[in-house]
Amino acid sequence: MVKFYIGIDFGTSGARSITINSQETVVAQTQFPFPPLTSSSEWVGLWKTALFDVIEQIPLHFRHQIDAIAINGTSATVLLCAPNGIPVQSPILYNDSRAVTVLELLKKIAPPDHIVNSATSSLAKLIWWLTVETANTKPQKSAPRYFLHQADWLAFLLHGKLGISDYHNSLKLGYDVENLTYPDWLINGLQSLTDLELLKLPDIVAPGTPIATITSEMAEQLKLPKTCVICAGTTDSIAAFLASGAKIPGEAVTSLGSTLVLKLLGYTPVNNIKYGIYSHRLGDLWLTGGASNTGGAVLRQFFSDMELENFSRQINPNSNSNLNYYPLVKKGDRFPINDPELLPRLQPRPNNSVEFLQGLLEGIAKIEAQGYQLLQQLGATPLTQVYTAGGGAKNPVWTAIRQRYLNVKMVNSIHTEAAYGSALLALEGGIKLYCIQV
C-alpha cells in the first residue's frame, strides 16, 4: 500500500500543507491565508479552522493513505490551556513584547547569558502570565494550567494528548537541549512564582517523534486513516532548514529575505547572547544561527523588482565596485556587528544605478561572509557549502558575488517551504538524518 505524509506550516501570514510520498516527492499542496484580525482572542479559532482546512483541501485519495503528520509553528507563540485543552487566555504571539515588564524578574531567575532573557521568549511570556495577568484577573486556581506552544496545541487537536512539546519549540522556554531536561534554575524560579502542581510544563521529546495515532473523531471528520500517526513538531525556521537539503556538518543555509539569516550545521553548540547567536539541537548535531538587519528590505528602498532583475544582468560579478557599504534600513545591527548605534553606510552613491546596486549586493555579501567567519571563530564547524533560500536565491549574479566572498560551493535549497521540512519529519519519524552513525 502506498503511504503519504503531511507537513503543515503555521507561519506569520497563513497555514500551508505539503503532502509527500515515501520517495520525498511532493504530491499535493494546500494553503489557508490568514485574514486581518482585530483581536488576539480570534487567533485560536482561526488556527483551528486553518488546520482542518489545509487537510480537507488535500485530495481524498491521498488523505485515505496518510501515514503520519507533523506540524511546525512560529517560535515562541504560546498558549495557556485548561486540562481539556481549551485556552484560558488569548495566545501571545511570537513577536509580542508585553513581557518587557517582567524582564527584571526574569533576569533574577535565568542565567545572565541565556536566550530566554528577551521580552519575546516563551519563558518571559509565561512569567508575564504568572505575575502581571494573574494580578489583574485574580483567577481561581482550582485546575492545572498547561503551557503549550502553537505547534503543540495544533497537534493536540489531532492526537488528543495534552502537554507534549519538542525541544526546538521549548528552547526559548529554557529547556536544556544539551542535557535533555528542565534545568534546576528554571524549576526553582517557577516554584517561587506559582504552585507547580497547578502549572504543567510540557513533556519534551525530539522533533518528529511519533506521539499517538489520530483520535477517532478527527480521523472521521478529516477522512484520515485511524492508523495515522501524529508526530511532535518543530519551529517554522527549523522546518525550513530541514527542507533545504543541508544534512552534513559544515553545510549552511542563508536566507536572503527582508533580513539576512544564517544557519550553520555542526558538531558543537555555539551560544553568544551578545551577537544573538544560539544553537538548536538536531539529533546528535547542532544548528547555530545568527541574523543581521541587512537584506532585501534595503534593496527595495531603492529598486523595484523589475529594476533589480534588469540592473543585476548588467553587473559583472567578477569585478569589484570598490564601494564599502554596510546596507541597513535604519541604524543598528546585532550580528555580525553588535552595535545598536551602527549607521547605514551607503555613501558615496554613484550616478550609475547598476554600480550602486553592485555595491549594495557586495555589501550584503560581505556581511554574510563576516557572519559565517564569526560563527566559526566562536567554535562552529568550518563552513563547506551554502544553500540559499528566500527571494535573493533567484538572483544568479548575487549568488556569484556571494561565492566570491564566501569561497565555498553555493547551491539553491532543494525545497524552501517549511511545510516540506515538516513532511520530512513525519516521513522519518524523527530527525534520524542528523544522528551520528556508530
PDB file of C-alpha atoms in Angstrom, residues 120-408:
ATOM      1  CA  THR A 120       9.598  37.769  23.346  1.00  0.00           C
ATOM      2  CA  SER A 121      10.886  34.453  24.742  1.00  0.00           C
ATOM      3  CA  SER A 122       8.420  31.744  25.750  1.00  0.00           C
ATOM      4  CA  LEU A 123       9.592  31.915  29.358  1.00  0.00           C
ATOM      5  CA  ALA A 124       9.131  35.693  29.543  1.00  0.00           C
ATOM      6  CA  LYS A 125       5.543  35.275  28.341  1.00  0.00           C
ATOM      7  CA  LEU A 126       4.893  32.513  30.874  1.00  0.00           C
ATOM      8  CA  ILE A 127       6.219  34.689  33.707  1.00  0.00           C
ATOM      9  CA  TRP A 128       4.027  37.554  32.472  1.00  0.00           C
ATOM     10  CA  TRP A 129       1.013  35.245  32.697  1.00  0.00           C
ATOM     11  CA  LEU A 130       2.018  34.100  36.196  1.00  0.00           C
ATOM     12  CA  THR A 131       2.550  37.613  37.556  1.00  0.00           C
ATOM     13  CA  VAL A 132       1.022  40.522  35.638  1.00  0.00           C
ATOM     14  CA  GLU A 133      -2.027  38.720  34.220  1.00  0.00           C
ATOM     15  CA  THR A 134      -2.729  36.818  37.444  1.00  0.00           C
ATOM     16  CA  ALA A 135      -2.551  40.046  39.428  1.00  0.00           C
ATOM     17  CA  ASN A 136      -5.053  41.671  37.074  1.00  0.00           C
ATOM     18  CA  THR A 137      -7.584  38.834  36.831  1.00  0.00           C
ATOM     19  CA  LYS A 138      -7.357  37.012  40.187  1.00  0.00           C
ATOM     20  CA  PRO A 139      -8.298  33.658  38.603  1.00  0.00           C
ATOM     21  CA  GLN A 140      -9.398  30.659  40.636  1.00  0.00           C
ATOM     22  CA  LYS A 141      -6.592  28.124  40.792  1.00  0.00           C
ATOM     23  CA  SER A 142      -8.671  25.002  41.131  1.00  0.00           C
ATOM     24  CA  ALA A 143      -7.374  23.276  37.997  1.00  0.00           C
ATOM     25  CA  PRO A 144      -3.880  22.998  36.492  1.00  0.00           C
ATOM     26  CA  ARG A 145      -2.901  25.092  33.516  1.00  0.00           C
ATOM     27  CA  TYR A 146      -0.934  23.583  30.643  1.00  0.00           C
ATOM     28  CA  PHE A 147       1.694  25.751  28.951  1.00  0.00           C
ATOM     29  CA  LEU A 148       1.966  24.927  25.242  1.00  0.00           C
ATOM     30  CA  HIS A 149       3.478  26.268  22.050  1.00  0.00           C
ATOM     31  CA  GLN A 150       1.428  26.817  18.916  1.00  0.00           C
ATOM     32  CA  ALA A 151       2.635  23.605  17.239  1.00  0.00           C
ATOM     33  CA  ASP A 152       1.985  21.607  20.436  1.00  0.00           C
ATOM     34  CA  TRP A 153      -1.623  22.756  20.679  1.00  0.00           C
ATOM     35  CA  LEU A 154      -2.364  22.167  16.998  1.00  0.00           C
ATOM     36  CA  ALA A 155      -1.002  18.616  17.241  1.00  0.00           C
ATOM     37  CA  PHE A 156      -3.105  18.085  20.383  1.00  0.00           C
ATOM     38  CA  LEU A 157      -6.236  18.846  18.355  1.00  0.00           C
ATOM     39  CA  LEU A 158      -5.363  15.801  16.253  1.00  0.00           C
ATOM     40  CA  HIS A 159      -3.947  13.281  18.771  1.00  0.00           C
ATOM     41  CA  GLY A 160      -5.691  14.392  21.983  1.00  0.00           C
ATOM     42  CA  LYS A 161      -2.614  14.049  24.243  1.00  0.00           C
ATOM     43  CA  LEU A 162      -2.227  17.332  26.145  1.00  0.00           C
ATOM     44  CA  GLY A 163       1.126  18.605  27.391  1.00  0.00           C
ATOM     45  CA  ILE A 164       3.706  17.353  24.876  1.00  0.00           C
ATOM     46  CA  SER A 165       6.245  19.550  23.086  1.00  0.00           C
ATOM     47  CA  ASP A 166       9.519  19.243  21.188  1.00  0.00           C
ATOM     48  CA  TYR A 167      12.938  20.563  22.105  1.00  0.00           C
ATOM     49  CA  HIS A 168      13.023  23.090  19.257  1.00  0.00           C
ATOM     50  CA  ASN A 169       9.936  24.948  20.415  1.00  0.00           C
ATOM     51  CA  SER A 170      10.999  24.578  24.055  1.00  0.00           C
ATOM     52  CA  LEU A 171      14.460  26.120  23.682  1.00  0.00           C
ATOM     53  CA  LYS A 172      13.110  29.607  24.414  1.00  0.00           C
ATOM     54  CA  LEU A 173      11.204  28.218  27.389  1.00  0.00           C
ATOM     55  CA  GLY A 174      14.556  27.427  28.987  1.00  0.00           C
ATOM     56  CA  TYR A 175      14.675  23.698  28.322  1.00  0.00           C
ATOM     57  CA  ASP A 176      18.250  22.358  28.455  1.00  0.00           C
ATOM     58  CA  VAL A 177      18.693  20.872  24.980  1.00  0.00           C
ATOM     59  CA  GLU A 178      22.203  19.617  25.748  1.00  0.00           C
ATOM     60  CA  ASN A 179      21.175  17.503  28.733  1.00  0.00           C
ATOM     61  CA  LEU A 180      17.558  16.997  27.643  1.00  0.00           C
ATOM     62  CA  THR A 181      15.990  18.167  30.885  1.00  0.00           C
ATOM     63  CA  TYR A 182      14.439  21.188  32.533  1.00  0.00           C
ATOM     64  CA  PRO A 183      17.288  22.910  34.419  1.00  0.00           C
ATOM     65  CA  ASP A 184      17.126  23.469  38.169  1.00  0.00           C
ATOM     66  CA  TRP A 185      17.199  27.259  37.784  1.00  0.00           C
ATOM     67  CA  LEU A 186      14.008  27.107  35.722  1.00  0.00           C
ATOM     68  CA  ILE A 187      12.105  24.792  38.073  1.00  0.00           C
ATOM     69  CA  ASN A 188      13.228  26.696  41.173  1.00  0.00           C
ATOM     70  CA  GLY A 189      12.404  30.036  39.576  1.00  0.00           C
ATOM     71  CA  LEU A 190       8.892  28.980  38.591  1.00  0.00           C
ATOM     72  CA  GLN A 191       8.308  27.424  42.022  1.00  0.00           C
ATOM     73  CA  SER A 192       8.999  30.837  43.531  1.00  0.00           C
ATOM     74  CA  LEU A 193       6.167  32.261  41.426  1.00  0.00           C
ATOM     75  CA  THR A 194       3.496  29.566  41.434  1.00  0.00           C
ATOM     76  CA  ASP A 195       2.452  26.113  42.623  1.00  0.00           C
ATOM     77  CA  LEU A 196       3.922  23.727  40.046  1.00  0.00           C
ATOM     78  CA  GLU A 197       1.059  21.338  40.743  1.00  0.00           C
ATOM     79  CA  LEU A 198      -1.094  23.956  39.037  1.00  0.00           C
ATOM     80  CA  LEU A 199       1.327  24.721  36.190  1.00  0.00           C
ATOM     81  CA  LYS A 200       2.070  21.902  33.801  1.00  0.00           C
ATOM     82  CA  LEU A 201       5.190  22.354  31.711  1.00  0.00           C
ATOM     83  CA  PRO A 202       5.147  20.157  28.616  1.00  0.00           C
ATOM     84  CA  ASP A 203       6.889  16.809  28.439  1.00  0.00           C
ATOM     85  CA  ILE A 204       9.664  17.222  25.863  1.00  0.00           C
ATOM     86  CA  VAL A 205      10.506  14.805  23.047  1.00  0.00           C
ATOM     87  CA  ALA A 206      12.671  15.027  19.936  1.00  0.00           C
ATOM     88  CA  PRO A 207      11.057  16.749  16.933  1.00  0.00           C
ATOM     89  CA  GLY A 208       9.296  14.238  14.714  1.00  0.00           C
ATOM     90  CA  THR A 209       8.797  11.686  17.497  1.00  0.00           C
ATOM     91  CA  PRO A 210       5.563   9.722  16.974  1.00  0.00           C
ATOM     92  CA  ILE A 211       3.191  10.776  19.783  1.00  0.00           C
ATOM     93  CA  ALA A 212      -0.075   8.941  19.136  1.00  0.00           C
ATOM     94  CA  THR A 213      -2.492   7.954  16.404  1.00  0.00           C
ATOM     95  CA  ILE A 214      -5.154  10.455  15.436  1.00  0.00           C
ATOM     96  CA  THR A 215      -8.323  10.397  17.536  1.00  0.00           C
ATOM     97  CA  SER A 216     -11.252   8.509  16.057  1.00  0.00           C
ATOM     98  CA  GLU A 217     -13.291  11.705  15.954  1.00  0.00           C
ATOM     99  CA  MET A 218     -10.642  13.610  13.992  1.00  0.00           C
ATOM    100  CA  ALA A 219      -9.976  10.654  11.682  1.00  0.00           C
ATOM    101  CA  GLU A 220     -13.655  10.545  10.766  1.00  0.00           C
ATOM    102  CA  GLN A 221     -14.017  14.319  10.403  1.00  0.00           C
ATOM    103  CA  LEU A 222     -10.897  14.759   8.254  1.00  0.00           C
ATOM    104  CA  LYS A 223     -11.252  11.474   6.336  1.00  0.00           C
ATOM    105  CA  LEU A 224      -7.867  10.221   7.535  1.00  0.00           C
ATOM    106  CA  PRO A 225      -6.945   6.628   8.471  1.00  0.00           C
ATOM    107  CA  LYS A 226      -7.337   5.757  12.152  1.00  0.00           C
ATOM    108  CA  THR A 227      -3.760   4.462  11.944  1.00  0.00           C
ATOM    109  CA  CYS A 228      -2.398   7.936  11.010  1.00  0.00           C
ATOM    110  CA  VAL A 229       0.335   8.909  13.477  1.00  0.00           C
ATOM    111  CA  ILE A 230       0.702  12.475  14.756  1.00  0.00           C
ATOM    112  CA  CYS A 231       4.338  13.424  15.370  1.00  0.00           C
ATOM    113  CA  ALA A 232       5.998  16.044  17.530  1.00  0.00           C
ATOM    114  CA  GLY A 233       6.614  19.242  15.584  1.00  0.00           C
ATOM    115  CA  THR A 234       9.242  21.946  15.312  1.00  0.00           C
ATOM    116  CA  THR A 235       9.527  25.686  14.645  1.00  0.00           C
ATOM    117  CA  ASP A 236       8.952  27.266  11.245  1.00  0.00           C
ATOM    118  CA  SER A 237      12.584  28.299  10.781  1.00  0.00           C
ATOM    119  CA  ILE A 238      13.940  24.848  11.643  1.00  0.00           C
ATOM    120  CA  ALA A 239      11.411  23.223   9.326  1.00  0.00           C
ATOM    121  CA  ALA A 240      12.647  25.482   6.529  1.00  0.00           C
ATOM    122  CA  PHE A 241      16.219  24.342   7.244  1.00  0.00           C
ATOM    123  CA  LEU A 242      15.161  20.676   7.138  1.00  0.00           C
ATOM    124  CA  ALA A 243      13.573  21.330   3.747  1.00  0.00           C
ATOM    125  CA  SER A 244      16.754  22.834   2.280  1.00  0.00           C
ATOM    126  CA  GLY A 245      18.670  19.601   1.808  1.00  0.00           C
ATOM    127  CA  ALA A 246      21.549  20.533   4.149  1.00  0.00           C
ATOM    128  CA  LYS A 247      22.476  17.429   6.140  1.00  0.00           C
ATOM    129  CA  ILE A 248      26.245  17.342   6.651  1.00  0.00           C
ATOM    130  CA  PRO A 249      28.230  19.267   9.309  1.00  0.00           C
ATOM    131  CA  GLY A 250      29.744  22.337   7.651  1.00  0.00           C
ATOM    132  CA  GLU A 251      26.710  22.869   5.417  1.00  0.00           C
ATOM    133  CA  ALA A 252      24.714  26.029   5.974  1.00  0.00           C
ATOM    134  CA  VAL A 253      21.595  27.799   4.817  1.00  0.00           C
ATOM    135  CA  THR A 254      21.490  31.526   4.096  1.00  0.00           C
ATOM    136  CA  SER A 255      18.028  33.039   3.879  1.00  0.00           C
ATOM    137  CA  LEU A 256      18.075  36.137   1.687  1.00  0.00           C
ATOM    138  CA  GLY A 257      14.742  37.658   2.607  1.00  0.00           C
ATOM    139  CA  SER A 258      13.964  41.072   4.044  1.00  0.00           C
ATOM    140  CA  THR A 259      16.763  40.367   6.504  1.00  0.00           C
ATOM    141  CA  LEU A 260      19.820  38.087   6.341  1.00  0.00           C
ATOM    142  CA  VAL A 261      19.623  34.867   8.364  1.00  0.00           C
ATOM    143  CA  LEU A 262      22.474  32.340   8.611  1.00  0.00           C
ATOM    144  CA  LYS A 263      22.222  28.768   9.934  1.00  0.00           C
ATOM    145  CA  LEU A 264      25.309  26.533  10.096  1.00  0.00           C
ATOM    146  CA  LEU A 265      25.146  22.809  10.893  1.00  0.00           C
ATOM    147  CA  GLY A 266      27.933  21.479  13.081  1.00  0.00           C
ATOM    148  CA  TYR A 267      29.174  19.154  15.792  1.00  0.00           C
ATOM    149  CA  THR A 268      29.101  21.568  18.723  1.00  0.00           C
ATOM    150  CA  PRO A 269      26.631  24.170  20.044  1.00  0.00           C
ATOM    151  CA  VAL A 270      27.614  27.837  19.923  1.00  0.00           C
ATOM    152  CA  ASN A 271      25.740  30.395  22.008  1.00  0.00           C
ATOM    153  CA  ASN A 272      26.607  34.063  22.379  1.00  0.00           C
ATOM    154  CA  ILE A 273      23.920  36.422  23.627  1.00  0.00           C
ATOM    155  CA  LYS A 274      25.979  39.488  22.679  1.00  0.00           C
ATOM    156  CA  TYR A 275      25.539  38.692  18.984  1.00  0.00           C
ATOM    157  CA  GLY A 276      22.149  36.985  19.290  1.00  0.00           C
ATOM    158  CA  ILE A 277      23.711  33.615  18.400  1.00  0.00           C
ATOM    159  CA  TYR A 278      22.149  30.405  19.690  1.00  0.00           C
ATOM    160  CA  SER A 279      22.039  26.741  18.723  1.00  0.00           C
ATOM    161  CA  HIS A 280      19.226  24.279  18.164  1.00  0.00           C
ATOM    162  CA  ARG A 281      19.821  20.582  18.662  1.00  0.00           C
ATOM    163  CA  LEU A 282      19.367  18.368  15.595  1.00  0.00           C
ATOM    164  CA  GLY A 283      19.760  14.806  16.809  1.00  0.00           C
ATOM    165  CA  ASP A 284      23.492  14.486  17.547  1.00  0.00           C
ATOM    166  CA  LEU A 285      24.313  17.700  15.657  1.00  0.00           C
ATOM    167  CA  TRP A 286      23.744  21.402  16.275  1.00  0.00           C
ATOM    168  CA  LEU A 287      22.299  24.177  14.157  1.00  0.00           C
ATOM    169  CA  THR A 288      23.873  27.523  15.006  1.00  0.00           C
ATOM    170  CA  GLY A 289      22.322  30.713  13.713  1.00  0.00           C
ATOM    171  CA  GLY A 290      22.588  34.466  13.587  1.00  0.00           C
ATOM    172  CA  ALA A 291      20.559  37.222  11.918  1.00  0.00           C
ATOM    173  CA  SER A 292      21.554  40.615  10.528  1.00  0.00           C
ATOM    174  CA  ASN A 293      19.269  43.568   9.787  1.00  0.00           C
ATOM    175  CA  THR A 294      20.756  43.848   6.312  1.00  0.00           C
ATOM    176  CA  GLY A 295      18.993  42.145   3.415  1.00  0.00           C
ATOM    177  CA  GLY A 296      16.358  42.559   0.752  1.00  0.00           C
ATOM    178  CA  ALA A 297      14.491  45.307   2.593  1.00  0.00           C
ATOM    179  CA  VAL A 298      17.434  47.632   1.863  1.00  0.00           C
ATOM    180  CA  LEU A 299      17.344  46.796  -1.853  1.00  0.00           C
ATOM    181  CA  ARG A 300      13.616  47.525  -2.038  1.00  0.00           C
ATOM    182  CA  GLN A 301      14.238  51.012  -0.681  1.00  0.00           C
ATOM    183  CA  PHE A 302      15.936  51.866  -3.960  1.00  0.00           C
ATOM    184  CA  PHE A 303      14.805  49.410  -6.643  1.00  0.00           C
ATOM    185  CA  SER A 304      11.657  47.751  -7.955  1.00  0.00           C
ATOM    186  CA  ASP A 305      11.628  44.031  -8.758  1.00  0.00           C
ATOM    187  CA  MET A 306      11.971  44.819 -12.453  1.00  0.00           C
ATOM    188  CA  GLU A 307      14.912  47.165 -11.841  1.00  0.00           C
ATOM    189  CA  LEU A 308      16.639  44.591  -9.645  1.00  0.00           C
ATOM    190  CA  GLU A 309      16.344  41.994 -12.394  1.00  0.00           C
ATOM    191  CA  ASN A 310      17.378  44.361 -15.184  1.00  0.00           C
ATOM    192  CA  PHE A 311      20.311  46.015 -13.394  1.00  0.00           C
ATOM    193  CA  SER A 312      21.599  42.703 -11.993  1.00  0.00           C
ATOM    194  CA  ARG A 313      22.027  41.359 -15.530  1.00  0.00           C
ATOM    195  CA  GLN A 314      24.371  44.266 -16.293  1.00  0.00           C
ATOM    196  CA  ILE A 315      26.701  43.569 -13.358  1.00  0.00           C
ATOM    197  CA  ASN A 316      29.960  41.713 -13.850  1.00  0.00           C
ATOM    198  CA  PRO A 317      30.063  39.626 -10.646  1.00  0.00           C
ATOM    199  CA  ASN A 318      33.798  39.007 -11.020  1.00  0.00           C
ATOM    200  CA  SER A 319      34.628  42.712 -10.800  1.00  0.00           C
ATOM    201  CA  ASN A 320      34.675  44.840  -7.652  1.00  0.00           C
ATOM    202  CA  SER A 321      32.783  48.113  -7.275  1.00  0.00           C
ATOM    203  CA  ASN A 322      35.184  49.324  -4.526  1.00  0.00           C
ATOM    204  CA  LEU A 323      32.138  50.684  -2.659  1.00  0.00           C
ATOM    205  CA  ASN A 324      32.452  49.821   1.027  1.00  0.00           C
ATOM    206  CA  TYR A 325      28.781  49.702   2.013  1.00  0.00           C
ATOM    207  CA  TYR A 326      27.070  48.367   5.154  1.00  0.00           C
ATOM    208  CA  PRO A 327      23.467  48.308   3.883  1.00  0.00           C
ATOM    209  CA  LEU A 328      20.809  48.871   6.571  1.00  0.00           C
ATOM    210  CA  VAL A 329      17.288  50.292   6.504  1.00  0.00           C
ATOM    211  CA  LYS A 330      17.884  52.117   9.790  1.00  0.00           C
ATOM    212  CA  LYS A 331      20.639  52.344  12.366  1.00  0.00           C
ATOM    213  CA  GLY A 332      21.608  49.356  14.471  1.00  0.00           C
ATOM    214  CA  ASP A 333      22.702  45.766  13.983  1.00  0.00           C
ATOM    215  CA  ARG A 334      23.495  42.846  16.273  1.00  0.00           C
ATOM    216  CA  PHE A 335      25.176  40.298  14.040  1.00  0.00           C
ATOM    217  CA  PRO A 336      27.926  40.119  12.882  1.00  0.00           C
ATOM    218  CA  ILE A 337      28.495  43.576  14.422  1.00  0.00           C
ATOM    219  CA  ASN A 338      26.801  44.257  17.740  1.00  0.00           C
ATOM    220  CA  ASP A 339      26.157  47.993  17.725  1.00  0.00           C
ATOM    221  CA  PRO A 340      22.679  49.469  18.218  1.00  0.00           C
ATOM    222  CA  GLU A 341      24.054  52.826  17.003  1.00  0.00           C
ATOM    223  CA  LEU A 342      25.636  51.465  13.820  1.00  0.00           C
ATOM    224  CA  LEU A 343      24.623  53.776  10.987  1.00  0.00           C
ATOM    225  CA  PRO A 344      23.810  52.564   7.469  1.00  0.00           C
ATOM    226  CA  ARG A 345      26.812  53.094   5.202  1.00  0.00           C
ATOM    227  CA  LEU A 346      25.503  53.859   1.713  1.00  0.00           C
ATOM    228  CA  GLN A 347      27.893  56.566   0.568  1.00  0.00           C
ATOM    229  CA  PRO A 348      29.338  57.585  -1.778  1.00  0.00           C
ATOM    230  CA  ARG A 349      26.456  56.885  -4.156  1.00  0.00           C
ATOM    231  CA  PRO A 350      27.466  56.706  -7.830  1.00  0.00           C
ATOM    232  CA  ASN A 351      25.208  58.179 -10.523  1.00  0.00           C
ATOM    233  CA  ASN A 352      25.132  54.793 -12.251  1.00  0.00           C
ATOM    234  CA  SER A 353      22.305  52.656 -10.768  1.00  0.00           C
ATOM    235  CA  VAL A 354      23.969  49.424 -11.869  1.00  0.00           C
ATOM    236  CA  GLU A 355      27.126  50.291  -9.973  1.00  0.00           C
ATOM    237  CA  PHE A 356      25.089  51.347  -6.924  1.00  0.00           C
ATOM    238  CA  LEU A 357      23.228  48.016  -6.921  1.00  0.00           C
ATOM    239  CA  GLN A 358      26.503  46.140  -7.246  1.00  0.00           C
ATOM    240  CA  GLY A 359      27.818  47.975  -4.194  1.00  0.00           C
ATOM    241  CA  LEU A 360      24.727  47.017  -2.193  1.00  0.00           C
ATOM    242  CA  LEU A 361      24.923  43.349  -3.222  1.00  0.00           C
ATOM    243  CA  GLU A 362      28.626  43.266  -2.354  1.00  0.00           C
ATOM    244  CA  GLY A 363      27.933  44.921   0.998  1.00  0.00           C
ATOM    245  CA  ILE A 364      25.351  42.290   1.960  1.00  0.00           C
ATOM    246  CA  ALA A 365      27.696  39.529   0.731  1.00  0.00           C
ATOM    247  CA  LYS A 366      30.497  40.895   2.934  1.00  0.00           C
ATOM    248  CA  ILE A 367      28.190  40.886   5.959  1.00  0.00           C
ATOM    249  CA  GLU A 368      27.215  37.287   5.188  1.00  0.00           C
ATOM    250  CA  ALA A 369      30.879  36.302   4.985  1.00  0.00           C
ATOM    251  CA  GLN A 370      31.646  38.143   8.249  1.00  0.00           C
ATOM    252  CA  GLY A 371      28.715  36.322   9.865  1.00  0.00           C
ATOM    253  CA  TYR A 372      29.984  32.883   8.954  1.00  0.00           C
ATOM    254  CA  GLN A 373      33.505  33.876   9.992  1.00  0.00           C
ATOM    255  CA  LEU A 374      32.195  34.955  13.405  1.00  0.00           C
ATOM    256  CA  LEU A 375      30.296  31.693  13.917  1.00  0.00           C
ATOM    257  CA  GLN A 376      33.467  29.744  13.154  1.00  0.00           C
ATOM    258  CA  GLN A 377      35.606  31.980  15.388  1.00  0.00           C
ATOM    259  CA  LEU A 378      33.199  31.194  18.236  1.00  0.00           C
ATOM    260  CA  GLY A 379      33.627  27.447  17.710  1.00  0.00           C
ATOM    261  CA  ALA A 380      31.190  26.404  14.963  1.00  0.00           C
ATOM    262  CA  THR A 381      32.162  23.730  12.437  1.00  0.00           C
ATOM    263  CA  PRO A 382      34.072  25.147   9.414  1.00  0.00           C
ATOM    264  CA  LEU A 383      31.843  26.166   6.509  1.00  0.00           C
ATOM    265  CA  THR A 384      31.930  23.883   3.438  1.00  0.00           C
ATOM    266  CA  GLN A 385      28.762  24.621   1.427  1.00  0.00           C
ATOM    267  CA  VAL A 386      25.927  27.157   1.493  1.00  0.00           C
ATOM    268  CA  TYR A 387      22.344  26.504   0.470  1.00  0.00           C
ATOM    269  CA  THR A 388      20.334  29.619  -0.334  1.00  0.00           C
ATOM    270  CA  ALA A 389      16.673  30.299   0.358  1.00  0.00           C
ATOM    271  CA  GLY A 390      14.497  33.401   0.162  1.00  0.00           C
ATOM    272  CA  GLY A 391      13.860  35.802  -2.693  1.00  0.00           C
ATOM    273  CA  GLY A 392      17.552  36.555  -3.190  1.00  0.00           C
ATOM    274  CA  ALA A 393      18.210  32.926  -4.132  1.00  0.00           C
ATOM    275  CA  LYS A 394      16.715  33.652  -7.553  1.00  0.00           C
ATOM    276  CA  ASN A 395      19.419  36.195  -8.436  1.00  0.00           C
ATOM    277  CA  PRO A 396      22.361  34.351 -10.102  1.00  0.00           C
ATOM    278  CA  VAL A 397      24.564  37.464 -10.189  1.00  0.00           C
ATOM    279  CA  TRP A 398      24.166  37.949  -6.452  1.00  0.00           C
ATOM    280  CA  THR A 399      24.979  34.274  -5.952  1.00  0.00           C
ATOM    281  CA  ALA A 400      28.203  34.701  -7.933  1.00  0.00           C
ATOM    282  CA  ILE A 401      29.153  37.778  -5.879  1.00  0.00           C
ATOM    283  CA  ARG A 402      28.493  35.895  -2.637  1.00  0.00           C
ATOM    284  CA  GLN A 403      30.585  32.974  -3.782  1.00  0.00           C
ATOM    285  CA  ARG A 404      33.469  35.339  -4.379  1.00  0.00           C
ATOM    286  CA  TYR A 405      33.379  36.413  -0.738  1.00  0.00           C
ATOM    287  CA  LEU A 406      32.455  33.088   0.861  1.00  0.00           C
ATOM    288  CA  ASN A 407      34.757  30.962  -1.327  1.00  0.00           C
ATOM    289  CA  VAL A 408      32.670  27.793  -0.862  1.00  0.00           C
TER     290      VAL A 408
END
